[in-house]
């Protein structure tokens, strides 16, 4: 069985202006590194929310999820030190095929 997660991602208004993110071509590095170098922003912290729900019919078809199987919605918001959101990603994953692991610094 082959599947791809459903992904929506975007940057703060005006942040991609004048960068290679305006192009359809692939970047040579990460989006974060590119924006930090070109726009002189600094990504400071990330907030993440994971929730489970039943998929809409179109989502179930896209992800090849059988009836009754939930999906995980992973919303990730990357911010600068002031709390201004710089990048938002919303990923939808079949819950029966995922294992999520987090690691956090305590100091």
Short mmCIF file of N, CA and C in Angstrom, two decimals:
data_model
loop_
_atom_site.label_atom_id
_atom_site.label_comp_id
_atom_site.label_asym_id
_atom_site.label_seq_id
_atom_site.Cartn_x
_atom_site.Cartn_y
_atom_site.Cartn_z
N UNK A 1 0.84 -1.17 0.00
CA UNK A 1 0.00 0.00 0.00
C UNK A 1 0.89 1.24 0.00
N UNK A 2 0.66 2.15 -0.92
CA UNK A 2 1.44 3.38 -1.00
C UNK A 2 0.54 4.56 -0.67
N UNK A 3 1.04 5.48 0.14
CA UNK A 3 0.25 6.65 0.49
C UNK A 3 1.17 7.82 0.75
N UNK A 4 0.63 8.99 0.68
CA UNK A 4 1.35 10.21 1.02
C UNK A 4 0.51 10.99 2.02
N UNK A 5 1.16 11.61 2.99
CA UNK A 5 0.38 12.44 3.91
C UNK A 5 -0.16 13.66 3.19
N UNK A 6 -1.22 14.18 3.71
CA UNK A 6 -1.77 15.43 3.21
C UNK A 6 -1.06 16.56 3.94
N UNK A 7 -0.50 17.52 3.20
CA UNK A 7 0.29 18.58 3.81
C UNK A 7 -0.10 19.93 3.26
N UNK A 8 -0.38 20.86 4.16
CA UNK A 8 -0.55 22.27 3.83
C UNK A 8 0.52 23.01 4.61
N UNK A 9 1.23 23.90 3.95
CA UNK A 9 2.28 24.65 4.62
C UNK A 9 2.33 26.05 4.05
N UNK A 10 2.68 27.01 4.89
CA UNK A 10 2.78 28.37 4.41
C UNK A 10 3.63 29.21 5.34
N UNK A 11 4.07 30.34 4.82
CA UNK A 11 4.89 31.27 5.58
C UNK A 11 4.10 32.56 5.82
N UNK A 12 4.57 33.34 6.78
CA UNK A 12 3.93 34.62 7.08
C UNK A 12 3.90 35.50 5.84
N UNK A 13 2.85 36.31 5.73
CA UNK A 13 2.67 37.18 4.57
C UNK A 13 3.91 38.03 4.33
N UNK A 14 4.39 38.04 3.10
CA UNK A 14 5.54 38.83 2.71
C UNK A 14 6.87 38.16 2.96
N UNK A 15 6.90 37.06 3.70
CA UNK A 15 8.17 36.43 4.06
C UNK A 15 8.84 35.76 2.86
N UNK A 16 8.07 35.28 1.90
CA UNK A 16 8.68 34.61 0.74
C UNK A 16 9.04 35.58 -0.38
N UNK A 17 8.56 36.82 -0.30
CA UNK A 17 8.87 37.80 -1.34
C UNK A 17 10.38 37.96 -1.48
N UNK A 18 10.88 37.86 -2.72
CA UNK A 18 12.30 38.04 -2.98
C UNK A 18 13.16 36.85 -2.60
N UNK A 19 12.53 35.69 -2.38
CA UNK A 19 13.29 34.48 -2.06
C UNK A 19 13.04 33.43 -3.13
N UNK A 20 13.79 32.35 -3.05
CA UNK A 20 13.61 31.24 -3.99
C UNK A 20 12.34 30.45 -3.73
N UNK A 21 11.66 30.75 -2.63
CA UNK A 21 10.39 30.07 -2.34
C UNK A 21 9.29 30.49 -3.30
N UNK A 22 9.50 31.58 -4.02
CA UNK A 22 8.53 32.00 -5.03
C UNK A 22 8.60 31.12 -6.28
N UNK A 23 9.69 30.37 -6.41
CA UNK A 23 9.91 29.51 -7.58
C UNK A 23 9.34 28.12 -7.33
N UNK A 24 8.99 27.43 -8.40
CA UNK A 24 8.53 26.04 -8.30
C UNK A 24 9.70 25.07 -8.17
N UNK A 25 10.93 25.57 -8.35
CA UNK A 25 12.11 24.72 -8.25
C UNK A 25 12.38 24.33 -6.80
N UNK A 26 12.98 23.16 -6.62
CA UNK A 26 13.32 22.69 -5.28
C UNK A 26 14.46 23.52 -4.69
N UNK A 27 14.41 23.72 -3.39
CA UNK A 27 15.49 24.43 -2.68
C UNK A 27 16.67 23.49 -2.50
N UNK A 28 17.86 24.07 -2.39
CA UNK A 28 19.04 23.24 -2.15
C UNK A 28 19.19 22.91 -0.66
N UNK A 29 18.52 23.63 0.21
CA UNK A 29 18.57 23.37 1.65
C UNK A 29 17.19 23.46 2.25
N UNK A 30 17.13 23.67 3.55
CA UNK A 30 15.83 23.72 4.23
C UNK A 30 15.16 25.08 4.05
N UNK A 31 13.85 25.08 4.15
CA UNK A 31 13.09 26.32 4.08
C UNK A 31 13.52 27.27 5.19
N UNK A 32 13.69 26.72 6.38
CA UNK A 32 14.08 27.54 7.52
C UNK A 32 15.43 28.22 7.28
N UNK A 33 16.44 27.46 6.87
CA UNK A 33 17.77 28.04 6.64
C UNK A 33 17.72 29.09 5.53
N UNK A 34 16.93 28.82 4.50
CA UNK A 34 16.80 29.76 3.39
C UNK A 34 16.20 31.08 3.86
N UNK A 35 15.11 31.01 4.63
CA UNK A 35 14.48 32.23 5.12
C UNK A 35 15.36 32.98 6.11
N UNK A 36 16.06 32.25 6.97
CA UNK A 36 16.95 32.91 7.92
C UNK A 36 18.07 33.66 7.19
N UNK A 37 18.60 33.08 6.13
CA UNK A 37 19.69 33.71 5.38
C UNK A 37 19.19 34.87 4.52
N UNK A 38 18.07 34.68 3.84
CA UNK A 38 17.60 35.69 2.88
C UNK A 38 16.80 36.81 3.53
N UNK A 39 16.02 36.50 4.54
CA UNK A 39 15.13 37.50 5.14
C UNK A 39 15.60 37.96 6.52
N UNK A 40 16.69 37.39 7.00
CA UNK A 40 17.26 37.78 8.30
C UNK A 40 16.27 37.62 9.45
N UNK A 41 15.46 36.57 9.38
CA UNK A 41 14.58 36.22 10.49
C UNK A 41 15.25 35.09 11.27
N UNK A 42 14.82 34.89 12.50
CA UNK A 42 15.36 33.80 13.30
C UNK A 42 14.20 32.99 13.87
N UNK A 43 14.16 31.73 13.49
CA UNK A 43 13.17 30.82 14.06
C UNK A 43 13.62 30.48 15.47
N UNK A 44 12.75 30.71 16.45
CA UNK A 44 13.12 30.55 17.85
C UNK A 44 12.49 29.31 18.49
N UNK A 45 11.22 29.10 18.26
CA UNK A 45 10.53 27.97 18.89
C UNK A 45 9.38 27.49 18.02
N UNK A 46 8.94 26.28 18.34
CA UNK A 46 7.87 25.64 17.58
C UNK A 46 6.80 25.17 18.54
N UNK A 47 5.55 25.41 18.19
CA UNK A 47 4.42 24.85 18.91
C UNK A 47 3.80 23.76 18.05
N UNK A 48 3.41 22.68 18.68
CA UNK A 48 2.85 21.55 17.92
C UNK A 48 1.59 21.07 18.61
N UNK A 49 0.55 20.85 17.81
CA UNK A 49 -0.70 20.30 18.33
C UNK A 49 -1.04 19.07 17.52
N UNK A 50 -1.23 17.95 18.20
CA UNK A 50 -1.61 16.70 17.54
C UNK A 50 -3.00 16.34 18.02
N UNK A 51 -3.90 16.10 17.08
CA UNK A 51 -5.26 15.69 17.44
C UNK A 51 -5.71 14.56 16.52
N UNK A 52 -6.59 13.73 17.04
CA UNK A 52 -7.13 12.61 16.27
C UNK A 52 -8.59 12.89 15.94
N UNK A 53 -8.98 12.47 14.75
CA UNK A 53 -10.37 12.63 14.32
C UNK A 53 -10.63 11.67 13.17
N UNK A 54 -11.90 11.50 12.86
CA UNK A 54 -12.24 10.72 11.67
C UNK A 54 -12.07 11.61 10.44
N UNK A 55 -11.56 11.06 9.36
CA UNK A 55 -11.32 11.87 8.16
C UNK A 55 -12.60 12.19 7.40
N UNK A 56 -12.56 13.30 6.69
CA UNK A 56 -13.63 13.60 5.73
C UNK A 56 -13.51 12.58 4.60
N UNK A 57 -14.59 12.33 3.85
CA UNK A 57 -14.53 11.32 2.78
C UNK A 57 -13.39 11.56 1.78
N UNK A 58 -13.13 12.78 1.38
CA UNK A 58 -12.06 13.07 0.42
C UNK A 58 -10.69 12.79 1.03
N UNK A 59 -10.54 13.08 2.33
CA UNK A 59 -9.27 12.80 3.01
C UNK A 59 -9.03 11.30 3.11
N UNK A 60 -10.08 10.54 3.46
CA UNK A 60 -9.95 9.09 3.56
C UNK A 60 -9.55 8.48 2.23
N UNK A 61 -10.11 9.00 1.15
CA UNK A 61 -9.76 8.49 -0.18
C UNK A 61 -8.30 8.83 -0.52
N UNK A 62 -7.89 10.06 -0.27
CA UNK A 62 -6.53 10.50 -0.56
C UNK A 62 -5.49 9.68 0.20
N UNK A 63 -5.78 9.40 1.46
CA UNK A 63 -4.83 8.69 2.32
C UNK A 63 -5.04 7.18 2.33
N UNK A 64 -6.03 6.69 1.59
CA UNK A 64 -6.34 5.27 1.53
C UNK A 64 -6.63 4.70 2.93
N UNK A 65 -7.50 5.41 3.64
CA UNK A 65 -7.85 5.04 5.01
C UNK A 65 -9.20 4.33 4.98
N UNK A 66 -9.28 3.11 5.54
CA UNK A 66 -10.56 2.39 5.60
C UNK A 66 -11.57 3.10 6.51
N UNK A 67 -12.84 2.81 6.32
CA UNK A 67 -13.89 3.37 7.17
C UNK A 67 -13.59 3.09 8.64
N UNK A 68 -13.80 4.10 9.48
CA UNK A 68 -13.63 3.93 10.92
C UNK A 68 -12.22 4.15 11.43
N UNK A 69 -11.25 4.31 10.54
CA UNK A 69 -9.87 4.53 10.97
C UNK A 69 -9.62 6.03 11.07
N UNK A 70 -9.16 6.50 12.23
CA UNK A 70 -8.93 7.93 12.40
C UNK A 70 -7.66 8.41 11.71
N UNK A 71 -7.55 9.71 11.61
CA UNK A 71 -6.33 10.37 11.12
C UNK A 71 -5.79 11.24 12.25
N UNK A 72 -4.50 11.53 12.15
CA UNK A 72 -3.87 12.47 13.07
C UNK A 72 -3.63 13.77 12.33
N UNK A 73 -4.08 14.85 12.92
CA UNK A 73 -3.81 16.17 12.39
C UNK A 73 -2.67 16.75 13.22
N UNK A 74 -1.56 17.07 12.56
CA UNK A 74 -0.39 17.62 13.25
C UNK A 74 -0.22 19.06 12.76
N UNK A 75 -0.50 20.01 13.65
CA UNK A 75 -0.36 21.43 13.33
C UNK A 75 0.91 21.93 13.99
N UNK A 76 1.83 22.46 13.17
CA UNK A 76 3.12 22.94 13.65
C UNK A 76 3.24 24.42 13.31
N UNK A 77 3.50 25.24 14.32
CA UNK A 77 3.66 26.69 14.13
C UNK A 77 5.06 27.06 14.60
N UNK A 78 5.90 27.53 13.66
CA UNK A 78 7.25 27.98 13.98
C UNK A 78 7.24 29.49 14.15
N UNK A 79 7.82 29.97 15.26
CA UNK A 79 7.75 31.39 15.62
C UNK A 79 9.13 31.98 15.86
N UNK A 80 9.19 33.31 15.78
CA UNK A 80 10.40 34.00 16.20
C UNK A 80 10.32 34.22 17.72
N UNK A 81 11.34 34.86 18.30
CA UNK A 81 11.40 35.02 19.76
C UNK A 81 10.25 35.85 20.32
N UNK A 82 9.66 36.73 19.50
CA UNK A 82 8.54 37.55 19.97
C UNK A 82 7.21 36.80 19.94
N UNK A 83 7.21 35.60 19.35
CA UNK A 83 5.98 34.82 19.23
C UNK A 83 5.27 34.99 17.90
N UNK A 84 5.84 35.80 17.00
CA UNK A 84 5.27 36.00 15.66
C UNK A 84 5.39 34.70 14.86
N UNK A 85 4.29 34.19 14.35
CA UNK A 85 4.32 32.98 13.53
C UNK A 85 5.01 33.28 12.21
N UNK A 86 6.01 32.46 11.88
CA UNK A 86 6.75 32.61 10.63
C UNK A 86 6.35 31.54 9.61
N UNK A 87 6.06 30.34 10.10
CA UNK A 87 5.70 29.24 9.20
C UNK A 87 4.70 28.34 9.90
N UNK A 88 3.70 27.90 9.15
CA UNK A 88 2.68 27.00 9.67
C UNK A 88 2.59 25.80 8.74
N UNK A 89 2.59 24.62 9.33
CA UNK A 89 2.40 23.38 8.57
C UNK A 89 1.28 22.59 9.22
N UNK A 90 0.41 22.05 8.40
CA UNK A 90 -0.70 21.21 8.87
C UNK A 90 -0.62 19.91 8.10
N UNK A 91 -0.28 18.84 8.81
CA UNK A 91 -0.08 17.53 8.18
C UNK A 91 -1.18 16.59 8.65
N UNK A 92 -1.74 15.83 7.74
CA UNK A 92 -2.77 14.85 8.06
C UNK A 92 -2.21 13.47 7.76
N UNK A 93 -2.21 12.59 8.78
CA UNK A 93 -1.59 11.26 8.68
C UNK A 93 -2.59 10.18 9.08
N UNK A 94 -2.56 9.02 8.41
CA UNK A 94 -3.39 7.90 8.85
C UNK A 94 -2.91 7.44 10.24
N UNK A 95 -3.79 7.43 11.22
CA UNK A 95 -3.39 7.14 12.61
C UNK A 95 -2.92 5.71 12.80
N UNK A 96 -3.39 4.79 11.98
CA UNK A 96 -3.02 3.39 12.16
C UNK A 96 -1.63 3.06 11.59
N UNK A 97 -0.96 4.05 10.99
CA UNK A 97 0.36 3.82 10.39
C UNK A 97 1.42 4.77 10.93
N UNK A 98 1.19 5.31 12.12
CA UNK A 98 2.11 6.32 12.64
C UNK A 98 2.60 5.98 14.03
N UNK A 99 3.79 6.44 14.30
CA UNK A 99 4.33 6.44 15.65
C UNK A 99 5.00 7.79 15.82
N UNK A 100 4.54 8.56 16.78
CA UNK A 100 5.08 9.89 17.01
C UNK A 100 6.02 9.84 18.20
N UNK A 101 7.17 10.50 18.06
CA UNK A 101 8.14 10.55 19.15
C UNK A 101 8.64 11.99 19.26
N UNK A 102 8.69 12.50 20.48
CA UNK A 102 9.18 13.85 20.73
C UNK A 102 10.34 13.79 21.71
N UNK A 103 11.23 14.73 21.60
CA UNK A 103 12.32 14.91 22.56
C UNK A 103 12.38 16.39 22.90
N UNK A 104 12.56 16.70 24.19
CA UNK A 104 12.58 18.08 24.65
C UNK A 104 13.79 18.34 25.50
N UNK A 105 14.41 19.49 25.30
CA UNK A 105 15.47 19.92 26.20
C UNK A 105 14.84 20.46 27.47
N UNK A 106 15.45 20.15 28.58
CA UNK A 106 14.93 20.62 29.87
C UNK A 106 15.70 21.85 30.36
N UNK A 107 16.84 22.11 29.82
CA UNK A 107 17.64 23.28 30.21
C UNK A 107 18.21 23.94 28.99
#
